[in-house]
mmCIF file of C-alpha atoms in Angstrom:
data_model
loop_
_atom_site.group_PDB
_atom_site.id
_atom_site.type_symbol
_atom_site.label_atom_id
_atom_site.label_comp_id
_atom_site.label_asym_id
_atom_site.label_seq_id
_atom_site.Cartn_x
_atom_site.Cartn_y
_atom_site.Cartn_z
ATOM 1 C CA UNK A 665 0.000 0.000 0.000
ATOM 2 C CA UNK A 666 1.395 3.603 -0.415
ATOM 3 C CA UNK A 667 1.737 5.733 2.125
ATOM 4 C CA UNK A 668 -0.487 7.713 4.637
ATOM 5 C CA UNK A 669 -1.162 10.728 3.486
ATOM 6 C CA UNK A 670 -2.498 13.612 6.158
ATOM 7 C CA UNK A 671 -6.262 14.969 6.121
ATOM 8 C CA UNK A 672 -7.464 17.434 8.138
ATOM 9 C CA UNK A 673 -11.419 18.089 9.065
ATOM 10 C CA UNK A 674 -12.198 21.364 11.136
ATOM 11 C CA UNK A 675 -15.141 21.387 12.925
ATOM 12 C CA UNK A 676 -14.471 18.101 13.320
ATOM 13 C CA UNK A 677 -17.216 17.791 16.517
ATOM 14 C CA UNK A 678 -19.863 19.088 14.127
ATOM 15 C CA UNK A 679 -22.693 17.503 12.327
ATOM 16 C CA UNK A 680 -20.928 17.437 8.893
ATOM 17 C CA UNK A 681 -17.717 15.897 9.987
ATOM 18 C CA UNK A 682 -19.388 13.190 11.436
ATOM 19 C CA UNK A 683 -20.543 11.583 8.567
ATOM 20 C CA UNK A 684 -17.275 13.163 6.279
ATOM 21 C CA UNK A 685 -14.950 11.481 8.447
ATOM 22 C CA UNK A 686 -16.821 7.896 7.771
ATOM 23 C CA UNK A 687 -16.575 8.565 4.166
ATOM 24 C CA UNK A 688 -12.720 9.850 4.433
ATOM 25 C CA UNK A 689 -11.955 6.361 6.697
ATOM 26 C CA UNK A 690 -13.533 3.723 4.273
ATOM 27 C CA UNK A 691 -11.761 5.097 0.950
ATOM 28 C CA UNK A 692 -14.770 7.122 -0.230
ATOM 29 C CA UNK A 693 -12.045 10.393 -0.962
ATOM 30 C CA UNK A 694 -9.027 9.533 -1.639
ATOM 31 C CA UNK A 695 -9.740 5.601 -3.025
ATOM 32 C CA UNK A 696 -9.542 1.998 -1.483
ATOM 33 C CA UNK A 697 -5.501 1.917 -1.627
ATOM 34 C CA UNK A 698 -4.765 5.015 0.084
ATOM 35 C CA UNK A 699 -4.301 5.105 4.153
ATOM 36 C CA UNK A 700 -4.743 7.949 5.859
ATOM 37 C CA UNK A 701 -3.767 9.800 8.992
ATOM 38 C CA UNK A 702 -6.617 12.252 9.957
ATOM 39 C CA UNK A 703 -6.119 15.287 11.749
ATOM 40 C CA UNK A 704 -9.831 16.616 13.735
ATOM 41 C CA UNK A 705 -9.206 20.115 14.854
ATOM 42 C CA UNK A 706 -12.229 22.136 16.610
ATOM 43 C CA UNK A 707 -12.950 24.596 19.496
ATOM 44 C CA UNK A 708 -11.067 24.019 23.055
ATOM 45 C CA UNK A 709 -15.271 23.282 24.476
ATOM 46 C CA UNK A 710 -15.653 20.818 21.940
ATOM 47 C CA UNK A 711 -12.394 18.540 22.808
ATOM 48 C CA UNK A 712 -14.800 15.878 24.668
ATOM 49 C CA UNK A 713 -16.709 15.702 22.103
ATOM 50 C CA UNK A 714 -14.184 14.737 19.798
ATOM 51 C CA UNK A 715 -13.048 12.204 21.910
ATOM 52 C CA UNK A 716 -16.252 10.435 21.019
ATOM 53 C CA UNK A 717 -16.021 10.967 17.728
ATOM 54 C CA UNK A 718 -12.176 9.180 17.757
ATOM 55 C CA UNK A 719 -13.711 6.340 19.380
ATOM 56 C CA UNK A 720 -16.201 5.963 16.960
ATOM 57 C CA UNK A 721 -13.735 6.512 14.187
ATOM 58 C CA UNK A 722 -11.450 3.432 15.870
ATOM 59 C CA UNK A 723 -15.069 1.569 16.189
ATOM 60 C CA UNK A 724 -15.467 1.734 12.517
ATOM 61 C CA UNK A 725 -12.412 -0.619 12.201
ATOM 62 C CA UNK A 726 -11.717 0.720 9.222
ATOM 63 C CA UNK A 727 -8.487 -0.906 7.384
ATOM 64 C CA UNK A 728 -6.929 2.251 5.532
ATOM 65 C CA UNK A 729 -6.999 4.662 8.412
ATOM 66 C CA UNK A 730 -3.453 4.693 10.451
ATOM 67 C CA UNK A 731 -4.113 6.963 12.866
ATOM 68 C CA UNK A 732 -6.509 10.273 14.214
ATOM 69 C CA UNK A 733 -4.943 13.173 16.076
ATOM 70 C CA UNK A 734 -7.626 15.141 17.867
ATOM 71 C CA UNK A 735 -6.446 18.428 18.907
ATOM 72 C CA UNK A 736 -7.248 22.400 19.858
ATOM 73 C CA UNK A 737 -3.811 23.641 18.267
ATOM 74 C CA UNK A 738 -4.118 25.094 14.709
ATOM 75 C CA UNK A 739 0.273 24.196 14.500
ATOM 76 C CA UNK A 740 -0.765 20.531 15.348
ATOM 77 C CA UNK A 741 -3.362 20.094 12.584
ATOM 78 C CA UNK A 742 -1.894 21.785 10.200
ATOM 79 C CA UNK A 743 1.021 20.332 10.548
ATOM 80 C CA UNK A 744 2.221 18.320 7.009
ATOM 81 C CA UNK A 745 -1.214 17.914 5.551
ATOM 82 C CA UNK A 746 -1.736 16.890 1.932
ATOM 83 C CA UNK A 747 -5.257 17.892 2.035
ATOM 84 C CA UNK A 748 -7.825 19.980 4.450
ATOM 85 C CA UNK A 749 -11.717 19.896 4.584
ATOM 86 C CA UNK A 750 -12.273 23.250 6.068
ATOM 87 C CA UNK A 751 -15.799 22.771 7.633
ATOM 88 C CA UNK A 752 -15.937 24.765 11.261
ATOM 89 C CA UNK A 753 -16.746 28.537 10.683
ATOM 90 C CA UNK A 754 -19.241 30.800 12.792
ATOM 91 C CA UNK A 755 -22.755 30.018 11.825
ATOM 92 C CA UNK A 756 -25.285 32.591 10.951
ATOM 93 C CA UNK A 757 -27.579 33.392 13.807
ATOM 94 C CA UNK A 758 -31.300 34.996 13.906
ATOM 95 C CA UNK A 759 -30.740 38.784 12.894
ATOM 96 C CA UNK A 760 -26.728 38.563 12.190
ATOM 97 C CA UNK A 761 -25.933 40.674 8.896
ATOM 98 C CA UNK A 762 -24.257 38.763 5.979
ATOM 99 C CA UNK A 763 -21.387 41.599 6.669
ATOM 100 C CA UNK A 764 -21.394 40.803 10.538
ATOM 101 C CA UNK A 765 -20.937 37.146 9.633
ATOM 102 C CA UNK A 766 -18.287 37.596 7.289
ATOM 103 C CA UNK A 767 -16.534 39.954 9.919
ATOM 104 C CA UNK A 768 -16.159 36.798 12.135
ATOM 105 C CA UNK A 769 -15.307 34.005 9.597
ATOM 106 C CA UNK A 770 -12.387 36.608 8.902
ATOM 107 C CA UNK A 771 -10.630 36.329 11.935
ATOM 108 C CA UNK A 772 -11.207 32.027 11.648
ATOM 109 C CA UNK A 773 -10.207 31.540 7.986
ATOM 110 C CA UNK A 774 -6.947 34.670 8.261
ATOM 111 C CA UNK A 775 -5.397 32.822 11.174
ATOM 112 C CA UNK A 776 -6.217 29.398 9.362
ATOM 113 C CA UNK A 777 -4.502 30.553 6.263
ATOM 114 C CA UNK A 778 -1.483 31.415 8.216
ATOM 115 C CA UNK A 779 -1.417 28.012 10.158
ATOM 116 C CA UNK A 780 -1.689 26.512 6.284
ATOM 117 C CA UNK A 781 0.954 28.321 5.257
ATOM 118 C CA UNK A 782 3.412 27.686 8.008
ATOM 119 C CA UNK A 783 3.087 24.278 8.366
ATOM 120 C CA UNK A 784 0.827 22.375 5.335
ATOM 121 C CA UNK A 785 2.528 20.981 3.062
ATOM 122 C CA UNK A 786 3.518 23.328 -0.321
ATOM 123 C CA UNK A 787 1.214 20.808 -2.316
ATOM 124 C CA UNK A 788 -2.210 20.651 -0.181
ATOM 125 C CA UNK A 789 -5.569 20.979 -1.339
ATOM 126 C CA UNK A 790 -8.084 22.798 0.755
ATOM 127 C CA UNK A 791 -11.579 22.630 0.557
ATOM 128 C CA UNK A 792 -13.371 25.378 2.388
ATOM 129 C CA UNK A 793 -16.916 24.184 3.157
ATOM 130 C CA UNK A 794 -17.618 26.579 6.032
ATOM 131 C CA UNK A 795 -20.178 29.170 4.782
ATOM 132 C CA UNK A 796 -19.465 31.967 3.331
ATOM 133 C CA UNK A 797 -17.143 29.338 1.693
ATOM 134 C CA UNK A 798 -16.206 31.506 -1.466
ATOM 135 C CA UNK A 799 -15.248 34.296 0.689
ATOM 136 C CA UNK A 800 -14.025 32.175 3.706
ATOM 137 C CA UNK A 801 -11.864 30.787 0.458
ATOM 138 C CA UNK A 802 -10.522 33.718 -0.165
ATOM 139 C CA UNK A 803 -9.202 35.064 2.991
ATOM 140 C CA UNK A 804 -7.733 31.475 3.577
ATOM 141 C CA UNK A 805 -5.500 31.914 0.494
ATOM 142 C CA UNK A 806 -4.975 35.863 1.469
ATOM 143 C CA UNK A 807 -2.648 34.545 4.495
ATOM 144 C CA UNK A 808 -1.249 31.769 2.684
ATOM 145 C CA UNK A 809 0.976 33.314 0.407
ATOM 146 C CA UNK A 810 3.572 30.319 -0.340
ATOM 147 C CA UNK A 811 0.538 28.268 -1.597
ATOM 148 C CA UNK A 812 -0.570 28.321 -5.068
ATOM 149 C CA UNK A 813 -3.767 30.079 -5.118
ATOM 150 C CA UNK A 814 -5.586 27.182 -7.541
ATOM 151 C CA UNK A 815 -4.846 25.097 -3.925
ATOM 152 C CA UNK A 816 -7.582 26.361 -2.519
ATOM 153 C CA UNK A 817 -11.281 26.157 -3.528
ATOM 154 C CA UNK A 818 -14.729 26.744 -2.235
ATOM 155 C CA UNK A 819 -17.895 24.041 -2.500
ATOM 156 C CA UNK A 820 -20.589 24.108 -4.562
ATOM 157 C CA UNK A 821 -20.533 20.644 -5.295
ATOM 158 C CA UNK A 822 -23.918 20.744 -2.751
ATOM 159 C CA UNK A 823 -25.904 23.051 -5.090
ATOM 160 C CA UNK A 824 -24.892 21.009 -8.181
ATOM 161 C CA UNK A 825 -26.255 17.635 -6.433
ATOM 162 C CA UNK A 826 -29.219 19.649 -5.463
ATOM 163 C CA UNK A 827 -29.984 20.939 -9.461
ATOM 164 C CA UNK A 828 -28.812 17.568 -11.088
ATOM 165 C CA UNK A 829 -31.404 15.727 -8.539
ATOM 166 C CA UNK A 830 -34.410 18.273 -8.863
ATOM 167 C CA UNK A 831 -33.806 17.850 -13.182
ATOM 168 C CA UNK A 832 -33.170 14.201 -12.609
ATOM 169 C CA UNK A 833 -37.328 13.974 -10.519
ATOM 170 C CA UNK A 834 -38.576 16.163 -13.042
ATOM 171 C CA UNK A 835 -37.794 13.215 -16.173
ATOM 172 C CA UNK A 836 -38.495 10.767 -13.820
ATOM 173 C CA UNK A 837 -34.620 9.422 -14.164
ATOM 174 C CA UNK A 838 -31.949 8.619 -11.888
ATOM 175 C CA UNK A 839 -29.638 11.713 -10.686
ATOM 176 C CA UNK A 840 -26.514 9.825 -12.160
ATOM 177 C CA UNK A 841 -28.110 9.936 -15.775
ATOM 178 C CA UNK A 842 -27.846 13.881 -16.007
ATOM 179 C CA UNK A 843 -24.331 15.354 -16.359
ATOM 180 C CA UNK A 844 -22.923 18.524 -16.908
ATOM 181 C CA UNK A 845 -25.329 20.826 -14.510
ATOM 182 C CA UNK A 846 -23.402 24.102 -14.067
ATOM 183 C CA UNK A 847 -23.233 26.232 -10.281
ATOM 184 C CA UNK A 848 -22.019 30.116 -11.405
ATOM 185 C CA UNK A 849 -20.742 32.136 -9.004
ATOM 186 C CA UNK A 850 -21.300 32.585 -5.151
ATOM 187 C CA UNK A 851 -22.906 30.082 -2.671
ATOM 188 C CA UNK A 852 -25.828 32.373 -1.976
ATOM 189 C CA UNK A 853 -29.068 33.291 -2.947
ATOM 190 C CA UNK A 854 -27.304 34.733 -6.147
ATOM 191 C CA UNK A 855 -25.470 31.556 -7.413
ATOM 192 C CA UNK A 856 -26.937 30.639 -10.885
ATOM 193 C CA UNK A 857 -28.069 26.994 -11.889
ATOM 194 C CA UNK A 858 -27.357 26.592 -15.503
ATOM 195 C CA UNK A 859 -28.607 23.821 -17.451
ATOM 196 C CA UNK A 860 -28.110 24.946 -20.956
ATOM 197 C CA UNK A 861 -25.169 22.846 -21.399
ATOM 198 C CA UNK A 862 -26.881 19.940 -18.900
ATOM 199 C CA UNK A 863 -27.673 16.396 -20.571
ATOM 200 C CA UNK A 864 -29.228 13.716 -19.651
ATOM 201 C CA UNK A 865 -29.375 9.969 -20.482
ATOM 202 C CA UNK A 866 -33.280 9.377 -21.499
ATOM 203 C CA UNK A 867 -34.121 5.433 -22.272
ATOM 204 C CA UNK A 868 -30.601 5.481 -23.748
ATOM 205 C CA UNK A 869 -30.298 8.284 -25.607
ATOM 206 C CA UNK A 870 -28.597 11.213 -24.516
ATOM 207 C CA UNK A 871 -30.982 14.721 -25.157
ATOM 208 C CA UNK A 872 -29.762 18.148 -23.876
ATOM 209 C CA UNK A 873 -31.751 18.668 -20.570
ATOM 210 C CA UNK A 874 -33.061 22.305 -21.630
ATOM 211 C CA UNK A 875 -35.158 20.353 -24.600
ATOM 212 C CA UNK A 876 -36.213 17.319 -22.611
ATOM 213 C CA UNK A 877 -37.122 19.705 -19.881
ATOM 214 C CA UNK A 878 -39.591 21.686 -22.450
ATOM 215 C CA UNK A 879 -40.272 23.999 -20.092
ATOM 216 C CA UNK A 880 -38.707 27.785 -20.673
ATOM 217 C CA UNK A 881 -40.474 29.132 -17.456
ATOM 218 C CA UNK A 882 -39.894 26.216 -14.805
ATOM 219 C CA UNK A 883 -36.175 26.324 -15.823
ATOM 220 C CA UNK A 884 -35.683 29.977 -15.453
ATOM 221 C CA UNK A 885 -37.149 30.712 -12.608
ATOM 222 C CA UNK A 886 -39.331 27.992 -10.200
ATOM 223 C CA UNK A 887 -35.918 25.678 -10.670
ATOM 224 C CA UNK A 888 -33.685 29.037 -10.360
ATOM 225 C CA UNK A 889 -35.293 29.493 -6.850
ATOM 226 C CA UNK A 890 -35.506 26.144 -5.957
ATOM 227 C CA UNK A 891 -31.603 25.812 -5.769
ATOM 228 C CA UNK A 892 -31.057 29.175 -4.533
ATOM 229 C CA UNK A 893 -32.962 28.745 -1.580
ATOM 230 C CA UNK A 894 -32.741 24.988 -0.793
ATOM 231 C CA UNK A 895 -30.592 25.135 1.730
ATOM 232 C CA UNK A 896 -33.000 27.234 3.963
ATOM 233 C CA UNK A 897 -35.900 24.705 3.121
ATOM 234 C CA UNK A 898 -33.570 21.968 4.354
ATOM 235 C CA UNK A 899 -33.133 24.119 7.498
ATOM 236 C CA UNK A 900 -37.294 25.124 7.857
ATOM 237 C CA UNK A 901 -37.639 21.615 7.762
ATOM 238 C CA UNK A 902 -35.418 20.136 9.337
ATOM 239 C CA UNK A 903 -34.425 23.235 12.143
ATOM 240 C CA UNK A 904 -30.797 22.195 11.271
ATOM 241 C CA UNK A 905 -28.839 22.958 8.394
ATOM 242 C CA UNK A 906 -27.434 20.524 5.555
ATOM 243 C CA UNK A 907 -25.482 17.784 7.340
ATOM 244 C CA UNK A 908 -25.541 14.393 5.607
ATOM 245 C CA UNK A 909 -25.910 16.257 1.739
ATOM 246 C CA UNK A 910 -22.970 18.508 2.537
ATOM 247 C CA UNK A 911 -20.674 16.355 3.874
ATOM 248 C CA UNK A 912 -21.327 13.571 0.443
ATOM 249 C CA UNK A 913 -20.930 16.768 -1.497
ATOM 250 C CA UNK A 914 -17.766 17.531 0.209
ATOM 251 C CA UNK A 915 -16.654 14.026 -0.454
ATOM 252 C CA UNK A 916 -17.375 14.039 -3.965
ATOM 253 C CA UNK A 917 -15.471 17.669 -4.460
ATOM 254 C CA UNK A 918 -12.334 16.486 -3.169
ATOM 255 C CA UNK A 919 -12.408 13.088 -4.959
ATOM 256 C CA UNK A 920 -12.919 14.432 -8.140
ATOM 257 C CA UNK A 921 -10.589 16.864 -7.296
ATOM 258 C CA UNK A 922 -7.779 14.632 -6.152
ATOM 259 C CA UNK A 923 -8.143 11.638 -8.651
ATOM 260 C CA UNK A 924 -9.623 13.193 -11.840
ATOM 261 C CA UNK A 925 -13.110 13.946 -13.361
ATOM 262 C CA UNK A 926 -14.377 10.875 -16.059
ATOM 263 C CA UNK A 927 -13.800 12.105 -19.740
ATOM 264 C CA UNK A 928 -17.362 14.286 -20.761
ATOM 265 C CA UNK A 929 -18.024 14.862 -18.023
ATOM 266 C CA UNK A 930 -17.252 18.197 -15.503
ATOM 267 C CA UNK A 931 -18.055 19.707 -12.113
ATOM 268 C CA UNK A 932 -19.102 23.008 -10.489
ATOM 269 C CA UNK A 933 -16.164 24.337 -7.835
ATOM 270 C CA UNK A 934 -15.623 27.671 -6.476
ATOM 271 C CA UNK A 935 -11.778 28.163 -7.718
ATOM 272 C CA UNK A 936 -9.961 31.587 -7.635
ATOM 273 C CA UNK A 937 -11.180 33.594 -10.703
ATOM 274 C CA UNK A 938 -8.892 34.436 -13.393
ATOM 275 C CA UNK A 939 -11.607 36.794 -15.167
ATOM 276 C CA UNK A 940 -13.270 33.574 -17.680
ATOM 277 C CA UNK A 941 -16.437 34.236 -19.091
ATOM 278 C CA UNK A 942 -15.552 38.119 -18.418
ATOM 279 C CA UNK A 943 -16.436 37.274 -14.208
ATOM 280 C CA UNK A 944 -14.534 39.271 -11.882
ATOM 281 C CA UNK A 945 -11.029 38.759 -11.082
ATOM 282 C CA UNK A 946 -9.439 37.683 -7.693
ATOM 283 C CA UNK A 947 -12.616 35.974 -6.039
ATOM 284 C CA UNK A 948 -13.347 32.465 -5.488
ATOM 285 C CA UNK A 949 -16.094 32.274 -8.292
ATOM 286 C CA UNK A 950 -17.823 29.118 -9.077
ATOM 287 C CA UNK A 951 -17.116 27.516 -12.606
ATOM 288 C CA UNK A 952 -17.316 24.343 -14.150
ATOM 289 C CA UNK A 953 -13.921 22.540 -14.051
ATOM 290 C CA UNK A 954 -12.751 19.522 -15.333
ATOM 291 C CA UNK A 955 -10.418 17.433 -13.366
ATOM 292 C CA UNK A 956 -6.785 15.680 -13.718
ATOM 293 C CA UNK A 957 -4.934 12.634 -11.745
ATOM 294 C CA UNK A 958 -2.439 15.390 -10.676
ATOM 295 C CA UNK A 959 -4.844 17.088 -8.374
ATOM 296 C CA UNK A 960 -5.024 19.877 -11.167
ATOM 297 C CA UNK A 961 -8.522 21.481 -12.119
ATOM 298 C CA UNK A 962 -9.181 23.368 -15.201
ATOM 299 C CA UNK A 963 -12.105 25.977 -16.262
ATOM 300 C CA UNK A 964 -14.153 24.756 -18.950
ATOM 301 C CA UNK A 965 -13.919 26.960 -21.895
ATOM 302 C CA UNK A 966 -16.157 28.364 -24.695
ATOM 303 C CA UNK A 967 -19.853 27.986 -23.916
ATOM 304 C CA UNK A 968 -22.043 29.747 -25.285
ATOM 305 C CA UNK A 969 -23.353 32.220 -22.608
ATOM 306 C CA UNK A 970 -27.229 33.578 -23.947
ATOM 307 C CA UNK A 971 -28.240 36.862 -22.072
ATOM 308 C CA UNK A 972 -30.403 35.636 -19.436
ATOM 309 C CA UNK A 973 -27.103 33.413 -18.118
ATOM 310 C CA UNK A 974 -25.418 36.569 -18.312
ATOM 311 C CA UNK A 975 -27.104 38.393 -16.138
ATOM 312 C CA UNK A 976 -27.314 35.873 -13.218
ATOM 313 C CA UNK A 977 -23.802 35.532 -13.799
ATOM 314 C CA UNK A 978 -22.667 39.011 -13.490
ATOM 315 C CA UNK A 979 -24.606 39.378 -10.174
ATOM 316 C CA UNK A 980 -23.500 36.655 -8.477
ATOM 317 C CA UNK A 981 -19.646 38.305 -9.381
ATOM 318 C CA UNK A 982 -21.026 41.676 -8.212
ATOM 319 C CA UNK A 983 -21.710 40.461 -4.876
ATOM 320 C CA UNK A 984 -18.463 38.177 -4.581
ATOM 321 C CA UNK A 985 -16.898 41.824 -5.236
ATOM 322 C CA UNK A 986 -18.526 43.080 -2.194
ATOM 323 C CA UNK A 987 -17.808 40.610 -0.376
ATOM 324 C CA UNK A 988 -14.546 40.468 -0.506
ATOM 325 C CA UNK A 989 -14.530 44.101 0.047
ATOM 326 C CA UNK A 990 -16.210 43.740 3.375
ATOM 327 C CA UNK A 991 -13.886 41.031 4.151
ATOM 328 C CA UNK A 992 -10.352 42.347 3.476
ATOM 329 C CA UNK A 993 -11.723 45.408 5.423
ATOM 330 C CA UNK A 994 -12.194 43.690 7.978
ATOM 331 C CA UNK A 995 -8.953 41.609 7.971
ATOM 332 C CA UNK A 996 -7.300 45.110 8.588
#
């Protein structure tokens, strides 16, 4: 077998890492040959907790993981990873402002960048799932200066499961027979659901989703708002947010990420922008990437973007813009 590599979960106590860290311990991540050494790093009030959730982990018996090192101290976590699921951040409360929230996910994700940067390895990946994630994204790579900035990227693997699932119940298929569902932009209430360049796999033939679909209005605006605001159905119904959707989405990011995307076929990440499709520069903006054994991503080039898609687009970069205004403002 080869040899551990290092994976860190924050929040590690929390609802999401509970069912990540399964998936990370059986091979779901990072395949059935590779052992791992996992790193659980959360608040000094939540170290008991995380005792339980070590003994679980060892209770699992699970063959590829070596070892789990539970701490409080961002230098011990950090310390030589190869990869980091960056899940804890400061959840938003009844009557907090978008700009309050971001003002404390600055002070977690600035002194997390600096812990990645002086001790990660040169070559880790970092997957910031912690809401705002594109901005928390951001920040993280801000104070992580030695890392290459395409190290770091933001989920919205979540909203793409979420539009490839509500197309897939529509046609009355399964979610694996539609491909190529697009998340632009922010994950927010402005991200933008694109299925124009969506197919899906109908009795065997493969028909581009907007034309099996047939339906102009459902698909630019009930389905629009559906995705949007799914996450705060989940939580209406639920009175907690996404747990066991986020952390499969998480799992499938950093997969994909880490062993390659199948040929035809891409995925939505937030990665930093370098101004495709005319999007803003220098934000964690959401794009469809393919996906190489090297742990490499690349932007997929040369859609067609109609009007309509253009306009979602540009707002979702016009708030990124703000936000990462508000949020190097507040890093000062």
């Amino acid at each position: 077998m080869a040899e551990p590599i290092r994976v860190l979960v924050t929040g590690a106590a929390g609802q999401i890492a509970y069912t990540l860290l399964y998936n990370l311990a059986k091979g779901d991540v990072f395949g059935p040959k590779q052992p791992i050494i996992l790193h659980l790093l959360d608040i000094t009030p939540m170290v008991g907790v995380m005792g339980g959730v070590v003994m679980e982990l060892m209770d699992c018996a699970a063959p590829l993981l070596r070892d789990v090192i539970p701490t409080d101290d961002e230098a011990v976590a950090f310390k030589d990873i190869d990869a980091a699921f960056l899940v804890g951040a400061m959840p938003r409360r009844e009557g907090m402002e978008r700009k309050d929230l971001l003002a404390a996910n600055v002070k977690i994700f600035k002194s997390q960048g600096k812990a990645i940067d002086q001790y990660a390895k040169k070559t880790v990946k970092v997957l910031v799932v912690g809401n705002p994630a594109n901005t928390n994204a951001l920040v993280c790579s801000k104070y992580a200066p030695s890392i290459p900035k395409e190290n770091f990227s933001a989920m919205t693997r979540l909203d793409q499961n979420r539009a490839q699932a509500q197309i897939a119940h529509r046609l009355k298929i399964a979610p694996n027979l539609v491909k190529n569902v697009i998340i632009w932009g922010n994950h927010s209430t402005t991200q933008y659901p694109d299925v124009h360049h969506a197919v899906a796999d109908i009795g065997g033939i493969e028909k581009k989703v907007y034309d099996a679909v047939a339906n102009d209005e459902y698909l630019k605006n009930d389905f629009v708002s559906i995705i949007q605001k799914r996450g705060a159905a989940v939580i209406n119904a639920r009175k907690l947010s996404s747990a066991m959707s986020a952390a499969n989405a998480a799992t499938e990011h950093m997969r994909d990420w880490w062993t390659g995307t199948a040929p035809g076929k891409w995925v939505s990440m937030a990665v930093y922008s370098d101004g495709s499709y005319q999007v803003p520069k220098d934000v964690m903006y959401s794009f469809p990437v393919t996906c190489g054994a090297d742990h490499s991503w690349k932007i997929v080039q040369n859609l067609n973007i109609d009007d309509f898609s253009r306009k979602k687009m540009d707002a979702s970069g016009q708030e990124l813009l703000e936000e990462s205004a508000e949020a190097m403002m507040s890093c000062q």
